[in-house]
PDB file of N, CA and C in Angstrom:
ATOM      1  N   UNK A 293     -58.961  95.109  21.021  1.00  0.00           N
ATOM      2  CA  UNK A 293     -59.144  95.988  22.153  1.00  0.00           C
ATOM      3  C   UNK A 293     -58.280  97.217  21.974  1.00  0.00           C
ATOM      4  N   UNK A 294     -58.767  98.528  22.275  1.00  0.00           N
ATOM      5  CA  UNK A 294     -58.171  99.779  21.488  1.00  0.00           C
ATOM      6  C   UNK A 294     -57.365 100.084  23.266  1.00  0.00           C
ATOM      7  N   UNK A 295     -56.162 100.610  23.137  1.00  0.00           N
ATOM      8  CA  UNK A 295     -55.264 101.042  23.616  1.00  0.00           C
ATOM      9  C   UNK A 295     -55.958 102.122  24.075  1.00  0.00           C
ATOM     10  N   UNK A 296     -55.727 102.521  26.086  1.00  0.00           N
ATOM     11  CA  UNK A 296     -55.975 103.978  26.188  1.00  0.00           C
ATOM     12  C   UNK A 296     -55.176 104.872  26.347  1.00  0.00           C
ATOM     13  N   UNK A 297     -55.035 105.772  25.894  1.00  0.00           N
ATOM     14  CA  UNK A 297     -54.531 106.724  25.466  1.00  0.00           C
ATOM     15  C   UNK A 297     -53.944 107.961  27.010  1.00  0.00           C
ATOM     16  N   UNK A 298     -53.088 108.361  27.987  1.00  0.00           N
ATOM     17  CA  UNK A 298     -53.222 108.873  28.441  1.00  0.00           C
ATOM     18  C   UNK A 298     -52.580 110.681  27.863  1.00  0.00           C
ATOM     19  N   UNK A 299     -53.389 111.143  28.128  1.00  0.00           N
ATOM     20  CA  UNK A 299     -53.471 112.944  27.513  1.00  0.00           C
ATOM     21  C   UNK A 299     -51.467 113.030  27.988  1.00  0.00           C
ATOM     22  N   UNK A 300     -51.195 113.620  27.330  1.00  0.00           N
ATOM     23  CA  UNK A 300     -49.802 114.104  27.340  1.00  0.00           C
ATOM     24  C   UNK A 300     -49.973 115.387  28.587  1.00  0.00           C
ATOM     25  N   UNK A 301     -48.951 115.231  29.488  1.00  0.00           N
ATOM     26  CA  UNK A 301     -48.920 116.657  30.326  1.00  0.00           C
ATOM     27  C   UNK A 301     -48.396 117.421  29.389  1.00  0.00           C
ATOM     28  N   UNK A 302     -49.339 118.995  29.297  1.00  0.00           N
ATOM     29  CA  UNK A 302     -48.628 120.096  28.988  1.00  0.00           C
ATOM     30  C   UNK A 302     -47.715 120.427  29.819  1.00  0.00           C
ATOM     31  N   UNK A 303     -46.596 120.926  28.711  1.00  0.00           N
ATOM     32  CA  UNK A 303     -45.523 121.581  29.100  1.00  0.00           C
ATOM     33  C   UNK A 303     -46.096 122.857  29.604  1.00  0.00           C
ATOM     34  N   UNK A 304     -45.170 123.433  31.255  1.00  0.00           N
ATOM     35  CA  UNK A 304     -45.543 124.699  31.689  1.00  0.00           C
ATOM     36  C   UNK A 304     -44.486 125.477  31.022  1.00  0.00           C
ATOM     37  N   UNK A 305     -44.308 126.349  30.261  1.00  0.00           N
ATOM     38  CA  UNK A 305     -43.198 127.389  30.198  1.00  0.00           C
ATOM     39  C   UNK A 305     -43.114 128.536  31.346  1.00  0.00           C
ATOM     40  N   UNK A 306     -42.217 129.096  31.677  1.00  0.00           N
ATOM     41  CA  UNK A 306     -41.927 130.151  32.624  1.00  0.00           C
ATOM     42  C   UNK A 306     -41.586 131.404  32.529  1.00  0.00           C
ATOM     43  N   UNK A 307     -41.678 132.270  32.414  1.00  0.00           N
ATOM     44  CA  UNK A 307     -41.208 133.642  31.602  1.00  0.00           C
ATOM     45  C   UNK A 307     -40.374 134.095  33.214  1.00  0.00           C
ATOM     46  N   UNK A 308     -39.391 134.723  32.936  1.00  0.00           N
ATOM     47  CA  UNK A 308     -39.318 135.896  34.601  1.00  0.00           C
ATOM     48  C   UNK A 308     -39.955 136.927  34.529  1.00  0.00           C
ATOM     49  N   UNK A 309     -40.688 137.251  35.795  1.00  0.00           N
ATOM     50  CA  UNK A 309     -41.305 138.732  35.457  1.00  0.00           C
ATOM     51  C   UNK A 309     -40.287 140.067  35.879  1.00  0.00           C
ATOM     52  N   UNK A 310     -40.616 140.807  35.666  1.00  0.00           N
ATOM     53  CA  UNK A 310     -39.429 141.972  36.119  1.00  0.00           C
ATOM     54  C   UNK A 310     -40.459 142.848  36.414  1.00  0.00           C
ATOM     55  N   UNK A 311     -41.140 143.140  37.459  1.00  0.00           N
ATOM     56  CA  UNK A 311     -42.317 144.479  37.572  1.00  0.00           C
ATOM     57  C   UNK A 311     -42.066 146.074  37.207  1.00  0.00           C
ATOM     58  N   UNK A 312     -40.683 146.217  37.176  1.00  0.00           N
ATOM     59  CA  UNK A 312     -40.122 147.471  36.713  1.00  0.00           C
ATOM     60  C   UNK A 312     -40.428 147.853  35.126  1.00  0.00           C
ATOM     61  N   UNK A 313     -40.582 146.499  34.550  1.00  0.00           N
ATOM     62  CA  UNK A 313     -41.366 146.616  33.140  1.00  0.00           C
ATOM     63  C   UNK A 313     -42.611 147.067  33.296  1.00  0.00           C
ATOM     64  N   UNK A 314     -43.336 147.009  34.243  1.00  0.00           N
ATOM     65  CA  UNK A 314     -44.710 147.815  34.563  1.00  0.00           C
ATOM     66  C   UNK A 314     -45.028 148.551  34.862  1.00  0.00           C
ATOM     67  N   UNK A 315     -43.853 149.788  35.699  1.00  0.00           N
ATOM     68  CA  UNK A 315     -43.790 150.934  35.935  1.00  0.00           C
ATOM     69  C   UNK A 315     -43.899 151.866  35.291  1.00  0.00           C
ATOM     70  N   UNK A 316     -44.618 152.364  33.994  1.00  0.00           N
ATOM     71  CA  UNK A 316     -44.366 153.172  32.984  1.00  0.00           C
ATOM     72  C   UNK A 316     -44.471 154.519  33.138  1.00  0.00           C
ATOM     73  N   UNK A 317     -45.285 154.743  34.414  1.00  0.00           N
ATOM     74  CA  UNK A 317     -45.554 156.190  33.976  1.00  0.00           C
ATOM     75  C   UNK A 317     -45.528 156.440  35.959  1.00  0.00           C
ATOM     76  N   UNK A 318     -45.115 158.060  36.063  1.00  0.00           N
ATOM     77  CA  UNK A 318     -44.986 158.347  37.606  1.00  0.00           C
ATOM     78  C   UNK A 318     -46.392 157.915  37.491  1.00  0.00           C
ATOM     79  N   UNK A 319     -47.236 157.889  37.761  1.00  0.00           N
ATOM     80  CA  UNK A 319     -48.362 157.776  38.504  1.00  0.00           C
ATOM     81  C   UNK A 319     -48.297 156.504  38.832  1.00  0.00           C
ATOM     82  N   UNK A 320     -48.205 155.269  38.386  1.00  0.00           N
ATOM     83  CA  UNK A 320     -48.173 153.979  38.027  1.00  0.00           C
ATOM     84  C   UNK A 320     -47.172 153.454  39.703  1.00  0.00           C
ATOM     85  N   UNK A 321     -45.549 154.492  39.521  1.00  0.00           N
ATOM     86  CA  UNK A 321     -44.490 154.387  39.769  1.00  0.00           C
ATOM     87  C   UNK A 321     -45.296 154.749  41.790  1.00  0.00           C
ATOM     88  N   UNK A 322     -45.665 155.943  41.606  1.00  0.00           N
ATOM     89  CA  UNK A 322     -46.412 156.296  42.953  1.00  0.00           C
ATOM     90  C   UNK A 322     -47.326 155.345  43.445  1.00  0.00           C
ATOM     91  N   UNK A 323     -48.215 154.822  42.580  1.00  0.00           N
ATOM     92  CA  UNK A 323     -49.240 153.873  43.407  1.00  0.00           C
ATOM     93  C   UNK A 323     -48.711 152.646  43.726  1.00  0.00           C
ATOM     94  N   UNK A 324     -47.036 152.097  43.494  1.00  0.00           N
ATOM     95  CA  UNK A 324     -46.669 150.963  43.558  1.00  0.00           C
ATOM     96  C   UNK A 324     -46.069 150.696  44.676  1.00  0.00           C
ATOM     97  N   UNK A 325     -45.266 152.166  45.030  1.00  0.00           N
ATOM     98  CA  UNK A 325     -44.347 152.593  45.947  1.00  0.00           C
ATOM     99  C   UNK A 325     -45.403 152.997  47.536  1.00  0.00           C
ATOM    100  N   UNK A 326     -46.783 153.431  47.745  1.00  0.00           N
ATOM    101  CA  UNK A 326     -48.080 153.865  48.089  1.00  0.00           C
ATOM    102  C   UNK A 326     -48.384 152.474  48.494  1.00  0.00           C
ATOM    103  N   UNK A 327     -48.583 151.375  47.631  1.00  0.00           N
ATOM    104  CA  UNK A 327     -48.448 150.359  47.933  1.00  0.00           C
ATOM    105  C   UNK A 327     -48.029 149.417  48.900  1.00  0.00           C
ATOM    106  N   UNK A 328     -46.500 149.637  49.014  1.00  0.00           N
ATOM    107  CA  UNK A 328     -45.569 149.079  49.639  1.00  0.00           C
ATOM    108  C   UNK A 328     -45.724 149.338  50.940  1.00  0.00           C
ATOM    109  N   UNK A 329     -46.251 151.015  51.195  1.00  0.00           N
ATOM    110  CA  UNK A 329     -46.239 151.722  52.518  1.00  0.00           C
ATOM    111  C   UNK A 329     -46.933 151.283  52.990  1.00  0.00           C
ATOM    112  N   UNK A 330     -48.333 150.911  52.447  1.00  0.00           N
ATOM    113  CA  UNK A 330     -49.517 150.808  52.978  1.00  0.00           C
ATOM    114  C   UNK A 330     -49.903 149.608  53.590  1.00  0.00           C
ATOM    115  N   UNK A 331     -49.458 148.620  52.497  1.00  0.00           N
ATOM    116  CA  UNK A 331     -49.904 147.220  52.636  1.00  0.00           C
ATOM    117  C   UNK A 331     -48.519 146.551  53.806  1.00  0.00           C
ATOM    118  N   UNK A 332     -47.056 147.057  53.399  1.00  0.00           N
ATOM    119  CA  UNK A 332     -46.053 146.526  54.135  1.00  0.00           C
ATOM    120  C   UNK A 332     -45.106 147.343  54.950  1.00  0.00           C
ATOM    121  N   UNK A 333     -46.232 148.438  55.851  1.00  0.00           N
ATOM    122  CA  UNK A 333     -44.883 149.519  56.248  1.00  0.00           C
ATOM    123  C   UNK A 333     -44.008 149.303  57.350  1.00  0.00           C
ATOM    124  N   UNK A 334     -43.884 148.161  57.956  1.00  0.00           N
ATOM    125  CA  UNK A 334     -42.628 147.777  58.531  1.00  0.00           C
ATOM    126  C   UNK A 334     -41.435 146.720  57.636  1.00  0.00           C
ATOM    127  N   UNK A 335     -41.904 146.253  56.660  1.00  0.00           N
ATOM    128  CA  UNK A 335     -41.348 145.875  55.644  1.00  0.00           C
ATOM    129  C   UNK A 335     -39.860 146.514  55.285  1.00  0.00           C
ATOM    130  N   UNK A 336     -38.820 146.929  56.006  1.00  0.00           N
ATOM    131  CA  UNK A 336     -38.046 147.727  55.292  1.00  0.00           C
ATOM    132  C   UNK A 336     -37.453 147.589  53.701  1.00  0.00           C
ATOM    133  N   UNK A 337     -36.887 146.275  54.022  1.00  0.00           N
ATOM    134  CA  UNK A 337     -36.049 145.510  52.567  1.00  0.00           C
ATOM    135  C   UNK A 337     -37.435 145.706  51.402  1.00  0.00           C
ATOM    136  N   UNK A 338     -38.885 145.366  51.925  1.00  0.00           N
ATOM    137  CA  UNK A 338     -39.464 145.301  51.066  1.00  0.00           C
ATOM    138  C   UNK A 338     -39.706 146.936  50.123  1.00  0.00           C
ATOM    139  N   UNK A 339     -39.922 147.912  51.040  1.00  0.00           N
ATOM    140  CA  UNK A 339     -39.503 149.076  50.493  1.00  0.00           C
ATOM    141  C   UNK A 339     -38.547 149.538  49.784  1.00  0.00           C
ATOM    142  N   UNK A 340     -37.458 148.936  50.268  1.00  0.00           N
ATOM    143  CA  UNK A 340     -36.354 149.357  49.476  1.00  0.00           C
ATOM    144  C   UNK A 340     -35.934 148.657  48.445  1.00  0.00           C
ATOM    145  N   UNK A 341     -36.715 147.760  48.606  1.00  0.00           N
ATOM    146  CA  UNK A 341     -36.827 146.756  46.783  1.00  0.00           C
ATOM    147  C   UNK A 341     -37.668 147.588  46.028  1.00  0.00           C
ATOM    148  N   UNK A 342     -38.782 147.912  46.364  1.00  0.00           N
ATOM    149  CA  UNK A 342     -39.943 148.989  45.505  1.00  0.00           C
ATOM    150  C   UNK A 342     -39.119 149.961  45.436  1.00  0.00           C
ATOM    151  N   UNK A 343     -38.816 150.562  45.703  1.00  0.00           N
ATOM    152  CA  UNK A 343     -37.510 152.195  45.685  1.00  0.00           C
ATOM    153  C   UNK A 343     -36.836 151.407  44.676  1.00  0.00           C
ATOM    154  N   UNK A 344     -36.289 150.298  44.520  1.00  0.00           N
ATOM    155  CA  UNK A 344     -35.322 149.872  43.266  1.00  0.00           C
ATOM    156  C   UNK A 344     -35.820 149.864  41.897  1.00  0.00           C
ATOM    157  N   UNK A 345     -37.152 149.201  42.493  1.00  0.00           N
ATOM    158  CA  UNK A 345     -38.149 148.604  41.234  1.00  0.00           C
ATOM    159  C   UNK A 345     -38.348 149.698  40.077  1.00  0.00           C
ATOM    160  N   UNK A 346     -38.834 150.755  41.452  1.00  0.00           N
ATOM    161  CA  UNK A 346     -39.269 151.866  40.371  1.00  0.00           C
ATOM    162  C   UNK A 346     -37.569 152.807  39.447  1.00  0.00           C
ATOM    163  N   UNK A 347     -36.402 152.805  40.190  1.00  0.00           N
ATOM    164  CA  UNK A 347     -35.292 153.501  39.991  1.00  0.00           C
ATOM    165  C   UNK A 347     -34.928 152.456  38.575  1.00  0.00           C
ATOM    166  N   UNK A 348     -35.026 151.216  39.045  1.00  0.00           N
ATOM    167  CA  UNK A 348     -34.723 150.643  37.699  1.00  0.00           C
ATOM    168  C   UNK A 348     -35.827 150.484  36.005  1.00  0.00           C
ATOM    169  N   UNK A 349     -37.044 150.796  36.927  1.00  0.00           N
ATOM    170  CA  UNK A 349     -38.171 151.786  35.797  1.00  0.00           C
ATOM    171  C   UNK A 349     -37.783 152.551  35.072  1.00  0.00           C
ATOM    172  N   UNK A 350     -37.027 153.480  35.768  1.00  0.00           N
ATOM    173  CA  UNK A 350     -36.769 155.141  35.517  1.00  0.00           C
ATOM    174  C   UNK A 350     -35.193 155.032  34.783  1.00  0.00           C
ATOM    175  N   UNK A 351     -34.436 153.878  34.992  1.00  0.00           N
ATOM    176  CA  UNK A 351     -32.892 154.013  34.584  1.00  0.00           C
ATOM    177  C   UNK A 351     -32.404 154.512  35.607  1.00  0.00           C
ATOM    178  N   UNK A 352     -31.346 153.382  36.288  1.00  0.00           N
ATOM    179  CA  UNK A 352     -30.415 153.449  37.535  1.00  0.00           C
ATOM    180  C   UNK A 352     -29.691 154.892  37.431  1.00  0.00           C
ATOM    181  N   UNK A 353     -29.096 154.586  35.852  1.00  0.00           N
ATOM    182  CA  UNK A 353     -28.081 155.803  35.847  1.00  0.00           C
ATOM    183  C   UNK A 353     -28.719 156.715  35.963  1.00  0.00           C
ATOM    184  N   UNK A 354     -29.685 157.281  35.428  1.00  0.00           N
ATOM    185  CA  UNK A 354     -30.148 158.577  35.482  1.00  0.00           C
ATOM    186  C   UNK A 354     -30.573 158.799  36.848  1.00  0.00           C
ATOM    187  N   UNK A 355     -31.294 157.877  38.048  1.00  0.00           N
ATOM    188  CA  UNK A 355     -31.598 158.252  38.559  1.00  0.00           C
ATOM    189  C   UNK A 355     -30.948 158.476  40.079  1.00  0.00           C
ATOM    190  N   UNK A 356     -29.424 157.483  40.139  1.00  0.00           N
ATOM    191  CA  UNK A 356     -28.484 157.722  40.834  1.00  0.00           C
ATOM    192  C   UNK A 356     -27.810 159.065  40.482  1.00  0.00           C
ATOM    193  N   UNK A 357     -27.710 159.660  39.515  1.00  0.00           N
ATOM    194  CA  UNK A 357     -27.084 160.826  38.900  1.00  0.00           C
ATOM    195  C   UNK A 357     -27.746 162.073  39.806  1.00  0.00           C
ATOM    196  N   UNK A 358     -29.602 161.633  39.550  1.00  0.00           N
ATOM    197  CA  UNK A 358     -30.521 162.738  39.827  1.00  0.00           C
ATOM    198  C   UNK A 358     -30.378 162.456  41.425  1.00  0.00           C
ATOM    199  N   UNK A 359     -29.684 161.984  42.123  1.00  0.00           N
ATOM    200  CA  UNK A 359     -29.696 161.891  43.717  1.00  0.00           C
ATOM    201  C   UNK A 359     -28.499 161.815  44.057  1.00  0.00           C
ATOM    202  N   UNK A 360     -27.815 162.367  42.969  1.00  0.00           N
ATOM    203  CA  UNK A 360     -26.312 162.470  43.723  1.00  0.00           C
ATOM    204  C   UNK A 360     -25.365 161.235  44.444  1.00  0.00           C
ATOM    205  N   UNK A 361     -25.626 159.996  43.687  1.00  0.00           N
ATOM    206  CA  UNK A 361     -25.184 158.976  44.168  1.00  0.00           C
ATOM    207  C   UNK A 361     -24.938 158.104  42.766  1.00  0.00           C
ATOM    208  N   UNK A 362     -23.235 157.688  43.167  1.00  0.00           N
ATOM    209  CA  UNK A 362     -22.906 156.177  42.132  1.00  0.00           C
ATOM    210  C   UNK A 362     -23.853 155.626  42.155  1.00  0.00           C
ATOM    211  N   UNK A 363     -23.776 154.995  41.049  1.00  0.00           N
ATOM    212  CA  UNK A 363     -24.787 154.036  40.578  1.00  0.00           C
ATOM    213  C   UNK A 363     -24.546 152.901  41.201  1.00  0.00           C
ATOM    214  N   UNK A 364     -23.257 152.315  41.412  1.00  0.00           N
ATOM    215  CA  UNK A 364     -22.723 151.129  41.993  1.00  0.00           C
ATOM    216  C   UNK A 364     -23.621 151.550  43.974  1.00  0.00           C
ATOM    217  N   UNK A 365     -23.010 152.618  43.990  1.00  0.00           N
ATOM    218  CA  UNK A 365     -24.124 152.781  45.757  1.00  0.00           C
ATOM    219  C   UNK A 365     -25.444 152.374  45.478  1.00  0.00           C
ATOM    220  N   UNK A 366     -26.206 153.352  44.628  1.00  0.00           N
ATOM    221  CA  UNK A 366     -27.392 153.245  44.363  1.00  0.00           C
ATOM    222  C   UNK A 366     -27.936 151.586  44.387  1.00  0.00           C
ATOM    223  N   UNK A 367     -27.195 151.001  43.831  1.00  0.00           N
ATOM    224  CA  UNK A 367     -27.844 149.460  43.414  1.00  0.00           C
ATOM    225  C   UNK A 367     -27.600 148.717  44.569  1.00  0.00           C
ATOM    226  N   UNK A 368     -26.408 148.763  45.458  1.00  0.00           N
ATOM    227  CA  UNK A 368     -26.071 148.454  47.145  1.00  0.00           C
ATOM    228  C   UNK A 368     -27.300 148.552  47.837  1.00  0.00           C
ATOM    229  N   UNK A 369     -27.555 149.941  47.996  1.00  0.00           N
ATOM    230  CA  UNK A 369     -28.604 150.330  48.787  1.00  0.00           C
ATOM    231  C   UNK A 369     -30.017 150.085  48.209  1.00  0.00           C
ATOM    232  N   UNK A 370     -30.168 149.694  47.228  1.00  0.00           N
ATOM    233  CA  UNK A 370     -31.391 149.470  47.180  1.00  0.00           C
ATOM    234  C   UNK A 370     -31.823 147.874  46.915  1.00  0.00           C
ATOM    235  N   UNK A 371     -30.984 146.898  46.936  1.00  0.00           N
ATOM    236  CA  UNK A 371     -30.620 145.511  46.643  1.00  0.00           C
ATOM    237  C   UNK A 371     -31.385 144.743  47.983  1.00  0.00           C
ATOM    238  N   UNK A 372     -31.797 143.578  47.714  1.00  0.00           N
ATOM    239  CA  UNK A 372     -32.413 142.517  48.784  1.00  0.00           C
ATOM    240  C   UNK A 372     -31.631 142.709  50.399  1.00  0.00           C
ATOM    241  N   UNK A 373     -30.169 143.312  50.015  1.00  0.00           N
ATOM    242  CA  UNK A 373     -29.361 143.007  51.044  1.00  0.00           C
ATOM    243  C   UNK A 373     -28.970 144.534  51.644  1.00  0.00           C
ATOM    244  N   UNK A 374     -29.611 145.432  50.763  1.00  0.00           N
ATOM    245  CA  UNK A 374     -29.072 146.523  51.537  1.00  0.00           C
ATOM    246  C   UNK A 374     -29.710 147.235  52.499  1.00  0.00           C
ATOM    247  N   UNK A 375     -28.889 148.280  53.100  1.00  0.00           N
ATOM    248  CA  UNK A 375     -30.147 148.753  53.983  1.00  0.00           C
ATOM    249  C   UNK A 375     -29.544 150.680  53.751  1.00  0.00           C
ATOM    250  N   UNK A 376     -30.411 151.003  53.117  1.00  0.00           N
ATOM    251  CA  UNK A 376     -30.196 152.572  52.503  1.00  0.00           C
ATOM    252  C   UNK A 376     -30.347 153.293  53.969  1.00  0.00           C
ATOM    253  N   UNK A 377     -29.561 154.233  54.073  1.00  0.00           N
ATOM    254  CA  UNK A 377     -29.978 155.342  55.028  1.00  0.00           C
ATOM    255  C   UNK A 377     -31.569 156.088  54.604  1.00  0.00           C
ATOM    256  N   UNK A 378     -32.279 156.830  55.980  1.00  0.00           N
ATOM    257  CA  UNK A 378     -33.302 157.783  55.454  1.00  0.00           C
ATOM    258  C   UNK A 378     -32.860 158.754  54.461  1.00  0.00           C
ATOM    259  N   UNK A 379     -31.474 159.458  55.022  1.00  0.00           N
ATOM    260  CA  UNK A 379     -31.428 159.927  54.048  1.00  0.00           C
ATOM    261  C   UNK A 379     -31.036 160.003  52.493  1.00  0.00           C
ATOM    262  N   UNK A 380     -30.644 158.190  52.400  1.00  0.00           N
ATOM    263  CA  UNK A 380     -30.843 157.944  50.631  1.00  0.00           C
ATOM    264  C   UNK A 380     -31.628 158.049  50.071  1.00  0.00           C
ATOM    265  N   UNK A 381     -32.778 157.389  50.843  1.00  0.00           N
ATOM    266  CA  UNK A 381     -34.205 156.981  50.785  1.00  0.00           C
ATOM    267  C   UNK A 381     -35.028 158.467  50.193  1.00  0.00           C
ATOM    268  N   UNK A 382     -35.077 159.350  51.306  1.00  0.00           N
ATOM    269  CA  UNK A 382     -35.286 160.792  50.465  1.00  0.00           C
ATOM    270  C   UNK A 382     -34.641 161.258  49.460  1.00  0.00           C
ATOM    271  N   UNK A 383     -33.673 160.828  49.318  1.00  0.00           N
ATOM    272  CA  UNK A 383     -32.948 161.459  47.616  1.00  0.00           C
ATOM    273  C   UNK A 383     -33.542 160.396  46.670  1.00  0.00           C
ATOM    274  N   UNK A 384     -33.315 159.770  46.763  1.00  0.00           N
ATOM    275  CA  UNK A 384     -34.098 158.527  45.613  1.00  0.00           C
ATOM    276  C   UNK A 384     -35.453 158.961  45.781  1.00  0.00           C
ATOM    277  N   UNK A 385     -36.114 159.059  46.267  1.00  0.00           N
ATOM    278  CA  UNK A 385     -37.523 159.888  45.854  1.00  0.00           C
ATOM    279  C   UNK A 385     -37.753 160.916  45.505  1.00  0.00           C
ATOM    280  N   UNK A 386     -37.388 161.580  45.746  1.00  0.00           N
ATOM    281  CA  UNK A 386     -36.733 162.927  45.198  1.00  0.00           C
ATOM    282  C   UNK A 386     -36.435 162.956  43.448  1.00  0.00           C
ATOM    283  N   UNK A 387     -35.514 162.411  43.259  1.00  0.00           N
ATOM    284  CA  UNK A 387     -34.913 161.676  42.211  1.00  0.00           C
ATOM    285  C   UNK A 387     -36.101 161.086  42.002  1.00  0.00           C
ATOM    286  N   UNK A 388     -36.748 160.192  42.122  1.00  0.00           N
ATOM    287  CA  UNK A 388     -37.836 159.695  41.429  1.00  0.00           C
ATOM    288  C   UNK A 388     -39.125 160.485  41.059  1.00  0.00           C
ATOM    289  N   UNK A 389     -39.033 161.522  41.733  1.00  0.00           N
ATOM    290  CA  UNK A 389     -40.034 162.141  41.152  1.00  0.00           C
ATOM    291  C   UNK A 389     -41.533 162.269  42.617  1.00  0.00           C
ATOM    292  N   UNK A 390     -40.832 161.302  43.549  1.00  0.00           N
ATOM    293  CA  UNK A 390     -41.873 161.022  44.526  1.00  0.00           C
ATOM    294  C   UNK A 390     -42.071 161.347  46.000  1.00  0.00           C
ATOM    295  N   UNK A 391     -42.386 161.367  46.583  1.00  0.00           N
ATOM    296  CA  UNK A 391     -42.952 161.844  47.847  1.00  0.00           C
ATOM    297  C   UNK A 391     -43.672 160.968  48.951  1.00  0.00           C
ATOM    298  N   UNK A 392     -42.687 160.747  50.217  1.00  0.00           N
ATOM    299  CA  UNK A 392     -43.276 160.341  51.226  1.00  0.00           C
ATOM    300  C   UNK A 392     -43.999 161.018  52.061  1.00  0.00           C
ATOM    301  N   UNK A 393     -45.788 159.931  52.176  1.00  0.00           N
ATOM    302  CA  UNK A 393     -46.520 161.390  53.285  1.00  0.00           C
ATOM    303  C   UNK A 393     -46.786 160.511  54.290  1.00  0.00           C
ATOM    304  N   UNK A 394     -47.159 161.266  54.973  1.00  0.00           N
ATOM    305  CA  UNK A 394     -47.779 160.700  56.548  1.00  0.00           C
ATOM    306  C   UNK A 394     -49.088 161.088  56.543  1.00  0.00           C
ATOM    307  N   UNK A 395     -49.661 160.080  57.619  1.00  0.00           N
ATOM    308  CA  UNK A 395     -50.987 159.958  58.008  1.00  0.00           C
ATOM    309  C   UNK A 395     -51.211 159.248  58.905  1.00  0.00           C
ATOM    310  N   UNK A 396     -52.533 159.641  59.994  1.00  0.00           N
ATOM    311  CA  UNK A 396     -52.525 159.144  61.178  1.00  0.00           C
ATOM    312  C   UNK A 396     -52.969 157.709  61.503  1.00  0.00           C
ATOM    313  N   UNK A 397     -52.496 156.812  62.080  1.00  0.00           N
ATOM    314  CA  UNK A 397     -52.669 155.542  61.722  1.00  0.00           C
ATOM    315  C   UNK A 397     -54.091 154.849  62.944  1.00  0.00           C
TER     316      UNK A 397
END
């Protein structure tokens, strides 16, 4: 009598994703951030994680530099736990290259 055999579970492997690896190009960087507004605009933290996502796209340093802010602030304020002023928020876009618009809801 032949032995049955049960199939071995595949192993799952896990990679981390980092989405800032996907940010490559402003346009990319705008529709992600466009995104955030659209789909989550009372979301604050969640915005200001996308404001990170893309700054850490672009290189913290350079882009705390280009907004007139430490880098050590920069990463505060834009962290799970921070909460950036508006007016960081406009320099980091600024600095990013990007633009908040309005529209009538």
């Amino acid at each position: 009598m032949a032995t049955k055999r049960t199939p071995k579970a595949a192993k799952t492997k896990t990679v981390s994703y980092d989405v800032a690896e996907q940010l490559r190009t402003p346009k990319e960087m705008a529709a992600y951030l466009d995104a955030w507004l659209s789909e989550a605009p009372d979301d604050v933290a969640g915005i200001s994680r996308a404001l990170g996502d893309i700054a850490r796209a672009r290189g913290m340093t350079q882009v705390a530099r280009d907004a007139g802010l430490s880098r050590e602030s920069l990463y505060k304020a834009l962290s799970e736990g921070g909460n950036p002023s508006f007016a960081t928020v406009l320099k980091v876009a600024r600095a990013l290259g990007v633009r908040l618009a309005v529209e009538p809801v």
